[in-house]
Structure formats: structure tokens, C-alpha cells
Amino acid sequence: MQFAHVFGHQKVKEQLIRNVENNRLPHAQLFIGAEGSGKLGLAIALTQYIYCSQRTPTDSCGECSSCRKISTHSHPDVHFTYPVAASKEISTQYLENWREINASTTYFNAIDWMEAITKDGNKTPNITREETRSILSRLSLKPFEGEAKTLIIWMPEYLKNESNALLKIIEEPPQKTYFILVAEQSKNLLPTITSRTQLTKIPKYSFEETKAFLDNKYGLEKSRLEQIARLADGNFRVATQLVEDNSTDYGPLFRDWMLACYRNDLKSVSNLSDKLHAMGKNQIQLFLSHGIGILRECMLHQTIDNYQINAEPSQVDFIQKLSTTLNAFFIEKIYSQMNEVIYHLQRNANPKIALFNLSINIRYHFIRK
Ligand SMILES: [Zn+2]
């Protein structure tokens, strides 16, 4: 993958290239970027730039033998560590799946990855003790082709204290060994990781960038493009799924859920949690993203005079009504609780319990006349 194939992030790209050109590439780097940002693409593009035999001041060539091997994830000196689903398993067992998912997108998250390797997005991801051993033995070998070895660790959030040996070599890396850790949030990283790596923050994509991305990829009509860009909130993974998942209309489902919470109708809340649980974690995330979009419109409708609600015509009336039953403070609260649930679903939260608990919290926030 060349830098040119990673959407946007121009400033980050320039900085990474400068580091290579000035021979000031840190041995251990940590890329942190929200879900659906270009962080994994940038890590791979940087690696390709380091190894490329004909790089230019702006990019790798994309054609030399190193570039070709890295872009197909088959360079013998470039290693990947990513979570797996069962104890005792190691990343290389899933190299084919890794190549396959990367060939289609680099915006996938841990749920997509679990689905790719186990057909079950509810499985808990894990970087195993065995993986640490396997990595240490692979890194102890001399480089096969170039001068350097690189290890890209995707989602180091799943590294545990038992990976101490790996953390130790990140601190004192063998000669000519680069580590690039690609994470979503710093709060779930072991403190040893954040203290031993140089941080590069990968910013969330802007609304304009999301529109441009969707326009390039799908060429949607303007109002739908804007609506999806707004819902996706800079997350290209969600944006892609919202375009491709045409079949589910989350509007009525969200309306029923809010109504059940408003009416304190726990039986309906429980039924809805069951229904969503059966749809799977990915759909729940899209459902909550839809809800977050609705709440954002409620907030804008409440605070800006004559605000034109930006939603499907069928949702406008609902947004107006919902705005009268929630005050701005509580909308914000529910908004962040929904984001929290999305975050925890990717860890090991049980979707049914998470949704039920969220409903219990939401029902306290309604203004009942
Ligand atoms: Zn090249």
C-alpha cells in the first residue's frame, strides 16, 4: 500500500516521510486513531516506504519487489501481530484471512476481524502468550532480504501483562528492528506501551473528507451522501457499512426503543434488546450510530434557531418530538453513553446486557409531563 492509497491524513504522511528521509525514524511508534481512520493503512504505507528500493520524496514506488511483497503481506521481514479468538493460537495461523480482509479494506475493526476468522463477531479478541513467543523467535532471526525487520501490532489494546517479554524488546529493540503499534484508544493500553513508544495521533476524518470519500467510492446523490457522512462522524468503516447495509431501516427500531424507554416499558425494552442481540454486534453498532445521529439533530434543533433538521423526511417529526422530551444536558449524556456501549461492544461486553443497561439509564432522562 502506497501513501497515495491512504485517504487524506496529508500532514501525518509528510511527517512520517520526513522521519525516514532524515534518518530519525523511532524504533517503536504508536499510531492512535479512532475506528474508521487511516491508521492501519498509514502503518503499512510507512513500512513500504522504509523498504522500497526506489522511493521518491513523496511515496514508495509501488512496483519494486519489496513494495509488491509488502502490499500482499508476504514480505519475509515484515511481521504482523493481531488478536486471535482462542488461547494458544497465533497470528500466522490466520495470515490468509489477514491478507483477504486487508485486500478489501483497512478500516475494519476487531468485530469484523473476529467475524473474518471465526464467523462469530461476538468472540473476544486476544493476543496470546503463544503469539509473544512466536514473535520473539521470528524477530531473533536475521533479516532475510533487507537490512531491517518490522513488526506491526494491530490492536495492542489486547496485549496483556503476560506479554511482558514482548514489551521488553519494544523497550530495548534488537538492531534494525522497527515496531509500529496501531491502536484505537490509549486508555486501554498497558502503561508500559505508551511510555516506550513514540506517539503519532491519527486524526478523525472530517465531514468534508467523509463526503469526498463516499463520493469517490459510491457516487451517491447529494442528500444521501451528506446524511451518511453526518451519521458516520468521520468513521469510514461506519460510512461504508451504512451505504452497503441498505436492507435495515434503523429508524422505526430506534423510535420503538426510545418510546419503550419513555414509557418505562421494560418488557418491550427487553424484547428489543433480544431482537438487536440477534442481529449481531455490527448491526447494533450501526443502530447506535443511527441513534447518535438522531440525538445530534435533537441537540442542534434545540440550540440553533430555525435549524433545518438534516434527516430523512420520515424522521423529522420524531426528532422534533424527541427534542421536547429530553433536555440538552441529558441528550449529551445519552449520546456519550451510546458511544461507550459501541466501544465496549468491541471488547467483550455482552450486547444484550449492554443494551438493557443503556435502556435503564436512558429512561431516567426523559421529561414526562
Ligand atoms: Zn518500491
CSV table of C-alpha atoms and ligand atoms in Angstrom, one decimal:
chain,number,residue,atom,x,y,z
A,1,MET,CA,0.0,0.0,0.0
A,2,GLN,CA,1.4,3.4,-1.0
A,3,PHE,CA,0.7,6.6,0.9
A,4,ALA,CA,-1.3,7.7,-2.1
A,5,HIS,CA,-3.8,4.9,-1.4
A,6,VAL,CA,-4.5,6.1,2.1
A,7,PHE,CA,-7.2,8.6,2.0
A,8,GLY,CA,-6.3,12.1,3.4
A,9,HIS,CA,-4.0,12.4,6.5
A,10,GLN,CA,-1.6,14.6,4.5
A,11,LYS,CA,0.2,16.1,7.4
A,12,VAL,CA,0.8,12.8,9.1
A,13,LYS,CA,2.2,11.4,5.8
A,14,GLU,CA,4.6,14.3,5.4
A,15,GLN,CA,5.8,13.9,9.0
A,16,LEU,CA,6.4,10.1,8.6
A,17,ILE,CA,8.3,10.6,5.3
A,18,ARG,CA,10.4,13.4,6.9
A,19,ASN,CA,11.3,11.0,9.7
A,20,VAL,CA,12.5,8.4,7.2
A,21,GLU,CA,14.4,10.9,5.0
A,22,ASN,CA,16.2,12.4,8.0
A,23,ASN,CA,17.0,9.0,9.4
A,24,ARG,CA,15.1,9.8,12.5
A,25,LEU,CA,12.6,7.0,12.4
A,26,PRO,CA,11.8,6.0,16.0
A,27,HIS,CA,12.3,2.3,16.7
A,28,ALA,CA,8.9,1.9,18.4
A,29,GLN,CA,6.0,4.0,17.3
A,30,LEU,CA,2.4,4.1,18.4
A,31,PHE,CA,-0.3,5.2,16.0
A,32,ILE,CA,-3.5,6.0,17.7
A,33,GLY,CA,-6.6,6.8,15.7
A,34,ALA,CA,-10.3,6.3,16.1
A,35,GLU,CA,-12.1,3.4,14.4
A,36,GLY,CA,-12.5,4.1,10.7
A,37,SER,CA,-9.5,6.3,10.4
A,38,GLY,CA,-6.5,5.6,8.2
A,39,LYS,CA,-4.1,4.3,10.9
A,40,LEU,CA,-3.5,0.8,9.7
A,41,GLY,CA,-3.2,2.0,6.1
A,42,LEU,CA,-0.6,4.5,7.2
A,43,ALA,CA,1.4,1.9,9.2
A,44,ILE,CA,1.6,-0.3,6.1
A,45,ALA,CA,2.4,2.6,3.7
A,46,LEU,CA,5.2,3.7,6.1
A,47,THR,CA,6.6,0.2,6.2
A,48,GLN,CA,6.5,0.0,2.4
A,49,TYR,CA,8.2,3.4,2.2
A,50,ILE,CA,11.0,2.2,4.5
A,51,TYR,CA,11.7,-0.9,2.4
A,52,CYS,CA,11.1,0.5,-1.1
A,53,SER,CA,14.3,0.4,-3.2
A,54,GLN,CA,13.1,3.3,-5.5
A,55,ARG,CA,11.2,5.6,-3.2
A,56,THR,CA,10.6,9.2,-4.1
A,57,PRO,CA,10.3,12.2,-1.8
A,58,THR,CA,6.6,11.6,-1.6
A,59,ASP,CA,5.9,7.9,-1.8
A,60,SER,CA,7.1,4.4,-2.3
A,61,CYS,CA,7.3,3.2,-5.9
A,62,GLY,CA,4.6,0.5,-5.6
A,63,GLU,CA,6.5,-1.6,-8.2
A,64,CYS,CA,9.8,-2.9,-6.8
A,65,SER,CA,10.0,-6.3,-5.3
A,66,SER,CA,9.7,-5.0,-1.7
A,67,CYS,CA,6.7,-2.9,-2.5
A,68,ARG,CA,4.9,-5.8,-4.1
A,69,LYS,CA,5.7,-8.2,-1.2
A,70,ILE,CA,4.6,-5.7,1.4
A,71,SER,CA,1.4,-4.8,-0.4
A,72,THR,CA,0.4,-8.5,-0.4
A,73,HIS,CA,1.5,-9.0,3.2
A,74,SER,CA,4.2,-11.5,2.2
A,75,HIS,CA,7.5,-9.8,2.9
A,76,PRO,CA,9.6,-12.2,5.0
A,77,ASP,CA,10.9,-9.4,7.2
A,78,VAL,CA,7.6,-7.7,7.9
A,79,HIS,CA,5.6,-9.4,10.6
A,80,PHE,CA,2.1,-8.8,11.9
A,81,THR,CA,0.6,-9.5,15.2
A,82,TYR,CA,-3.2,-9.2,15.6
A,83,PRO,CA,-5.7,-10.6,18.1
A,84,VAL,CA,-7.0,-14.2,17.6
A,85,ALA,CA,-10.0,-15.8,19.2
A,86,ALA,CA,-8.7,-18.8,21.2
A,87,SER,CA,-5.9,-19.3,23.6
A,88,LYS,CA,-2.8,-21.0,22.3
A,89,GLU,CA,-3.5,-19.6,18.7
A,90,ILE,CA,-1.0,-17.4,17.0
A,91,SER,CA,-1.4,-14.7,14.3
A,92,THR,CA,0.4,-16.6,11.5
A,93,GLN,CA,-2.4,-19.2,11.6
A,94,TYR,CA,-4.7,-16.5,10.2
A,95,LEU,CA,-2.4,-14.9,7.7
A,96,GLU,CA,-4.6,-15.8,4.7
A,97,ASN,CA,-7.6,-14.2,6.4
A,98,TRP,CA,-5.5,-11.2,7.3
A,99,ARG,CA,-4.4,-10.8,3.6
A,100,GLU,CA,-8.0,-11.2,2.5
A,101,ILE,CA,-9.5,-8.6,4.8
A,102,ASN,CA,-6.7,-6.1,4.1
A,103,ALA,CA,-7.3,-6.5,0.4
A,104,SER,CA,-10.8,-5.3,0.8
A,105,THR,CA,-10.4,-2.6,3.4
A,106,THR,CA,-8.1,-1.3,6.1
A,107,TYR,CA,-10.9,0.4,8.1
A,108,PHE,CA,-12.1,-2.9,9.7
A,109,ASN,CA,-12.4,-3.2,13.5
A,110,ALA,CA,-11.9,-6.0,16.0
A,111,ILE,CA,-15.5,-7.3,15.5
A,112,ASP,CA,-15.0,-7.5,11.7
A,113,TRP,CA,-11.8,-9.3,12.3
A,114,MET,CA,-13.3,-11.8,14.7
A,115,GLU,CA,-16.1,-12.4,12.2
A,116,ALA,CA,-13.5,-13.0,9.4
A,117,ILE,CA,-11.6,-15.6,11.4
A,118,THR,CA,-14.4,-17.3,13.4
A,119,LYS,CA,-17.6,-16.3,11.7
A,120,ASP,CA,-18.6,-15.0,15.1
A,121,GLY,CA,-18.2,-11.3,15.8
A,122,ASN,CA,-19.2,-11.9,19.5
A,123,LYS,CA,-15.9,-13.8,20.2
A,124,THR,CA,-13.4,-12.0,22.5
A,125,PRO,CA,-10.2,-11.0,20.7
A,126,ASN,CA,-7.0,-11.9,22.4
A,127,ILE,CA,-3.2,-11.5,21.8
A,128,THR,CA,-1.9,-14.8,23.3
A,129,ARG,CA,1.1,-15.7,25.3
A,130,GLU,CA,2.0,-18.1,22.4
A,131,GLU,CA,1.9,-15.2,20.0
A,132,THR,CA,4.5,-13.4,22.1
A,133,ARG,CA,6.8,-16.5,21.9
A,134,SER,CA,6.3,-16.8,18.2
A,135,ILE,CA,7.1,-13.2,17.6
A,136,LEU,CA,10.2,-13.3,19.7
A,137,SER,CA,11.5,-16.3,17.8
A,138,ARG,CA,10.7,-14.7,14.4
A,139,LEU,CA,12.4,-11.4,15.4
A,140,SER,CA,15.5,-13.2,16.6
A,141,LEU,CA,16.2,-14.3,13.0
A,142,LYS,CA,18.5,-12.3,10.8
A,143,PRO,CA,16.6,-10.2,8.2
A,144,PHE,CA,16.0,-12.3,5.0
A,145,GLU,CA,16.1,-9.6,2.4
A,146,GLY,CA,16.6,-6.0,3.6
A,147,GLU,CA,18.5,-4.7,6.5
A,148,ALA,CA,15.6,-4.3,8.9
A,149,LYS,CA,12.8,-6.2,10.4
A,150,THR,CA,9.4,-4.7,11.2
A,151,LEU,CA,6.6,-5.8,13.5
A,152,ILE,CA,3.2,-4.2,13.1
A,153,ILE,CA,1.0,-4.9,16.1
A,154,TRP,CA,-2.6,-4.2,15.2
A,155,MET,CA,-4.8,-3.5,18.3
A,156,PRO,CA,-2.2,-3.7,21.0
A,157,GLU,CA,-5.1,-3.0,23.4
A,158,TYR,CA,-5.4,-6.8,23.6
A,159,LEU,CA,-1.8,-7.2,24.8
A,160,LYS,CA,-1.8,-8.3,28.5
A,161,ASN,CA,0.8,-8.3,31.2
A,162,GLU,CA,1.7,-11.8,30.2
A,163,SER,CA,3.2,-10.3,27.1
A,164,ASN,CA,6.0,-8.8,29.2
A,165,ALA,CA,8.8,-10.3,27.1
A,166,LEU,CA,7.4,-8.6,24.0
A,167,LEU,CA,7.1,-5.3,25.8
A,168,LYS,CA,10.7,-5.7,27.0
A,169,ILE,CA,12.1,-6.0,23.4
A,170,ILE,CA,10.0,-3.0,22.4
A,171,GLU,CA,11.9,-1.1,25.0
A,172,GLU,CA,15.3,-2.5,24.0
A,173,PRO,CA,14.8,-3.5,20.4
A,174,PRO,CA,17.3,-5.6,18.6
A,175,GLN,CA,19.4,-3.8,16.0
A,176,LYS,CA,17.4,-2.5,13.0
A,177,THR,CA,14.0,-3.6,14.2
A,178,TYR,CA,11.0,-1.4,14.0
A,179,PHE,CA,7.8,-1.7,15.9
A,180,ILE,CA,4.6,0.0,14.8
A,181,LEU,CA,1.7,-0.4,17.1
A,182,VAL,CA,-1.7,0.6,15.7
A,183,ALA,CA,-4.3,1.3,18.4
A,184,GLU,CA,-7.8,2.9,18.7
A,185,GLN,CA,-7.6,4.4,22.1
A,186,SER,CA,-4.8,5.0,24.6
A,187,LYS,CA,-7.0,4.3,27.7
A,188,ASN,CA,-6.9,0.5,27.2
A,189,LEU,CA,-3.2,0.2,26.6
A,190,LEU,CA,-0.7,-1.0,29.1
A,191,PRO,CA,1.2,2.0,30.5
A,192,THR,CA,4.4,0.3,29.5
A,193,ILE,CA,3.3,0.6,25.9
A,194,THR,CA,2.6,4.3,26.0
A,195,SER,CA,5.8,5.0,27.8
A,196,ARG,CA,8.0,3.1,25.5
A,197,THR,CA,6.7,4.2,22.1
A,198,GLN,CA,6.6,7.5,20.2
A,199,LEU,CA,3.0,8.6,19.7
A,200,THR,CA,1.5,9.7,16.4
A,201,LYS,CA,-2.1,10.7,16.6
A,202,ILE,CA,-4.1,10.0,13.5
A,203,PRO,CA,-7.0,12.5,13.4
A,204,LYS,CA,-10.6,11.5,12.8
A,205,TYR,CA,-11.7,12.2,9.2
A,206,SER,CA,-13.7,15.4,8.8
A,207,PHE,CA,-17.2,15.7,7.5
A,208,GLU,CA,-15.9,17.1,4.2
A,209,GLU,CA,-13.4,14.2,3.9
A,210,THR,CA,-16.1,11.7,4.6
A,211,LYS,CA,-18.2,13.2,1.8
A,212,ALA,CA,-15.3,13.1,-0.6
A,213,PHE,CA,-14.5,9.5,0.3
A,214,LEU,CA,-18.2,8.4,-0.2
A,215,ASP,CA,-18.4,10.4,-3.4
A,216,ASN,CA,-15.3,8.8,-4.9
A,217,LYS,CA,-16.3,5.3,-3.8
A,218,TYR,CA,-20.0,5.3,-4.5
A,219,GLY,CA,-21.0,8.5,-6.2
A,220,LEU,CA,-24.2,8.9,-4.1
A,221,GLU,CA,-26.7,11.6,-4.6
A,222,LYS,CA,-26.0,14.7,-2.5
A,223,SER,CA,-28.6,14.5,0.2
A,224,ARG,CA,-28.0,10.8,1.0
A,225,LEU,CA,-24.2,11.4,0.9
A,226,GLU,CA,-24.5,14.2,3.4
A,227,GLN,CA,-26.8,12.2,5.6
A,228,ILE,CA,-24.4,9.2,5.7
A,229,ALA,CA,-21.4,11.5,6.2
A,230,ARG,CA,-23.1,13.1,9.2
A,231,LEU,CA,-24.1,9.7,10.7
A,232,ALA,CA,-20.6,8.3,10.2
A,233,ASP,CA,-19.0,11.1,12.1
A,234,GLY,CA,-15.6,10.6,10.5
A,235,ASN,CA,-15.6,6.8,10.7
A,236,PHE,CA,-15.1,5.4,7.2
A,237,ARG,CA,-16.0,1.9,8.5
A,238,VAL,CA,-19.4,3.0,9.6
A,239,ALA,CA,-19.8,5.2,6.4
A,240,THR,CA,-19.1,2.2,4.2
A,241,GLN,CA,-21.5,-0.1,6.1
A,242,LEU,CA,-24.3,2.5,6.1
A,243,VAL,CA,-24.0,2.6,2.3
A,244,GLU,CA,-23.8,-1.1,1.9
A,245,ASP,CA,-26.3,-2.1,4.5
A,246,ASN,CA,-29.3,-0.9,2.7
A,247,SER,CA,-31.6,-3.6,4.0
A,248,THR,CA,-32.1,-2.4,7.5
A,249,ASP,CA,-34.0,0.7,8.4
A,250,TYR,CA,-32.9,1.6,11.9
A,251,GLY,CA,-35.4,4.5,12.1
A,252,PRO,CA,-38.5,2.6,13.3
A,253,LEU,CA,-36.4,0.4,15.6
A,254,PHE,CA,-34.8,3.4,17.2
A,255,ARG,CA,-38.2,5.1,17.6
A,256,ASP,CA,-39.7,2.0,19.3
A,257,TRP,CA,-36.7,1.8,21.6
A,258,MET,CA,-37.0,5.4,22.7
A,259,LEU,CA,-40.7,5.1,23.1
A,260,ALA,CA,-40.3,1.9,25.3
A,261,CYS,CA,-37.8,3.8,27.4
A,262,TYR,CA,-40.0,6.8,27.7
A,263,ARG,CA,-43.0,4.7,28.7
A,264,ASN,CA,-40.8,2.8,31.2
A,265,ASP,CA,-42.0,-0.4,29.4
A,266,LEU,CA,-39.3,-2.8,30.4
A,267,LYS,CA,-40.9,-5.8,28.7
A,268,SER,CA,-40.7,-4.0,25.3
A,269,VAL,CA,-37.1,-2.9,26.2
A,270,SER,CA,-36.2,-6.4,26.9
A,271,ASN,CA,-37.8,-7.7,23.6
A,272,LEU,CA,-36.0,-5.0,21.6
A,273,SER,CA,-32.6,-5.9,23.3
A,274,ASP,CA,-33.3,-9.5,22.3
A,275,LYS,CA,-34.1,-8.5,18.7
A,276,LEU,CA,-30.9,-6.4,18.4
A,277,HIS,CA,-28.8,-9.0,20.0
A,278,ALA,CA,-29.9,-11.5,17.4
A,279,MET,CA,-28.8,-9.1,14.6
A,280,GLY,CA,-25.2,-9.2,15.8
A,281,LYS,CA,-22.7,-6.6,17.1
A,282,ASN,CA,-22.1,-4.9,13.8
A,283,GLN,CA,-25.8,-4.2,13.3
A,284,ILE,CA,-26.0,-3.0,16.9
A,285,GLN,CA,-23.2,-0.6,16.2
A,286,LEU,CA,-25.0,0.8,13.1
A,287,PHE,CA,-28.2,1.0,15.1
A,288,LEU,CA,-26.5,3.0,17.8
A,289,SER,CA,-24.7,5.2,15.2
A,290,HIS,CA,-28.1,5.9,13.8
A,291,GLY,CA,-29.3,6.8,17.3
A,292,ILE,CA,-26.3,9.1,17.8
A,293,GLY,CA,-27.1,10.9,14.6
A,294,ILE,CA,-30.7,11.4,15.7
A,295,LEU,CA,-29.6,12.8,19.1
A,296,ARG,CA,-27.1,15.1,17.4
A,297,GLU,CA,-30.0,16.5,15.3
A,298,CYS,CA,-32.1,16.9,18.5
A,299,MET,CA,-29.2,18.9,20.1
A,300,LEU,CA,-28.9,21.2,17.1
A,301,HIS,CA,-32.7,21.6,16.8
A,302,GLN,CA,-32.8,22.7,20.5
A,303,THR,CA,-29.9,25.1,20.4
A,304,ILE,CA,-30.0,26.8,16.9
A,305,ASP,CA,-33.0,29.0,16.0
A,306,ASN,CA,-34.7,27.9,12.8
A,307,TYR,CA,-32.4,25.0,12.4
A,308,GLN,CA,-33.2,22.8,9.4
A,309,ILE,CA,-33.2,19.2,10.6
A,310,ASN,CA,-30.9,17.1,8.5
A,311,ALA,CA,-32.6,13.7,8.3
A,312,GLU,CA,-34.9,11.5,6.2
A,313,PRO,CA,-38.3,13.2,6.0
A,314,SER,CA,-39.9,10.3,8.0
A,315,GLN,CA,-37.5,11.1,10.9
A,316,VAL,CA,-38.1,14.9,11.1
A,317,ASP,CA,-41.3,14.7,13.1
A,318,PHE,CA,-39.8,12.2,15.5
A,319,ILE,CA,-36.7,14.4,16.1
A,320,GLN,CA,-38.9,17.3,16.9
A,321,LYS,CA,-40.9,15.3,19.4
A,322,LEU,CA,-37.9,13.7,21.0
A,323,SER,CA,-36.4,17.2,21.5
A,324,THR,CA,-39.3,18.1,23.7
A,325,THR,CA,-38.8,15.2,26.0
A,326,LEU,CA,-35.1,15.5,26.6
A,327,ASN,CA,-33.1,18.5,27.7
A,328,ALA,CA,-29.7,19.2,26.2
A,329,PHE,CA,-27.8,18.0,29.2
A,330,PHE,CA,-29.4,14.6,29.1
A,331,ILE,CA,-29.1,14.3,25.3
A,332,GLU,CA,-25.4,14.8,25.8
A,333,LYS,CA,-25.4,12.2,28.5
A,334,ILE,CA,-27.2,9.6,26.4
A,335,TYR,CA,-25.0,10.5,23.4
A,336,SER,CA,-21.8,9.6,25.3
A,337,GLN,CA,-23.4,6.5,26.9
A,338,MET,CA,-24.2,5.2,23.4
A,339,ASN,CA,-20.6,5.9,22.3
A,340,GLU,CA,-19.4,4.0,25.4
A,341,VAL,CA,-21.5,1.0,24.5
A,342,ILE,CA,-20.2,0.9,21.0
A,343,TYR,CA,-16.7,1.0,22.5
A,344,HIS,CA,-17.4,-1.8,25.0
A,345,LEU,CA,-19.1,-4.0,22.4
A,346,GLN,CA,-15.8,-4.3,20.6
A,347,ARG,CA,-14.2,-5.5,23.8
A,348,ASN,CA,-16.1,-8.3,25.5
A,349,ALA,CA,-19.4,-6.7,26.6
A,350,ASN,CA,-22.5,-8.8,26.2
A,351,PRO,CA,-24.6,-6.9,23.7
A,352,LYS,CA,-27.9,-7.9,25.3
A,353,ILE,CA,-26.9,-6.8,28.8
A,354,ALA,CA,-25.2,-3.6,27.5
A,355,LEU,CA,-28.3,-2.6,25.6
A,356,PHE,CA,-30.6,-3.3,28.5
A,357,ASN,CA,-28.4,-1.3,30.9
A,358,LEU,CA,-28.3,1.5,28.5
A,359,SER,CA,-32.1,1.5,28.3
A,360,ILE,CA,-32.4,1.6,32.1
A,361,ASN,CA,-30.1,4.7,32.1
A,362,ILE,CA,-32.0,6.4,29.3
A,363,ARG,CA,-35.4,6.0,30.8
A,364,TYR,CA,-34.4,8.2,33.8
A,365,HIS,CA,-33.5,11.1,31.5
A,366,PHE,CA,-36.9,11.7,29.9
A,367,ILE,CA,-39.1,14.7,30.9
A,368,ARG,CA,-42.5,13.3,31.5
A,369,LYS,CA,-45.4,15.8,31.5
B,1,ZN,ZN,9.2,0.2,-4.2
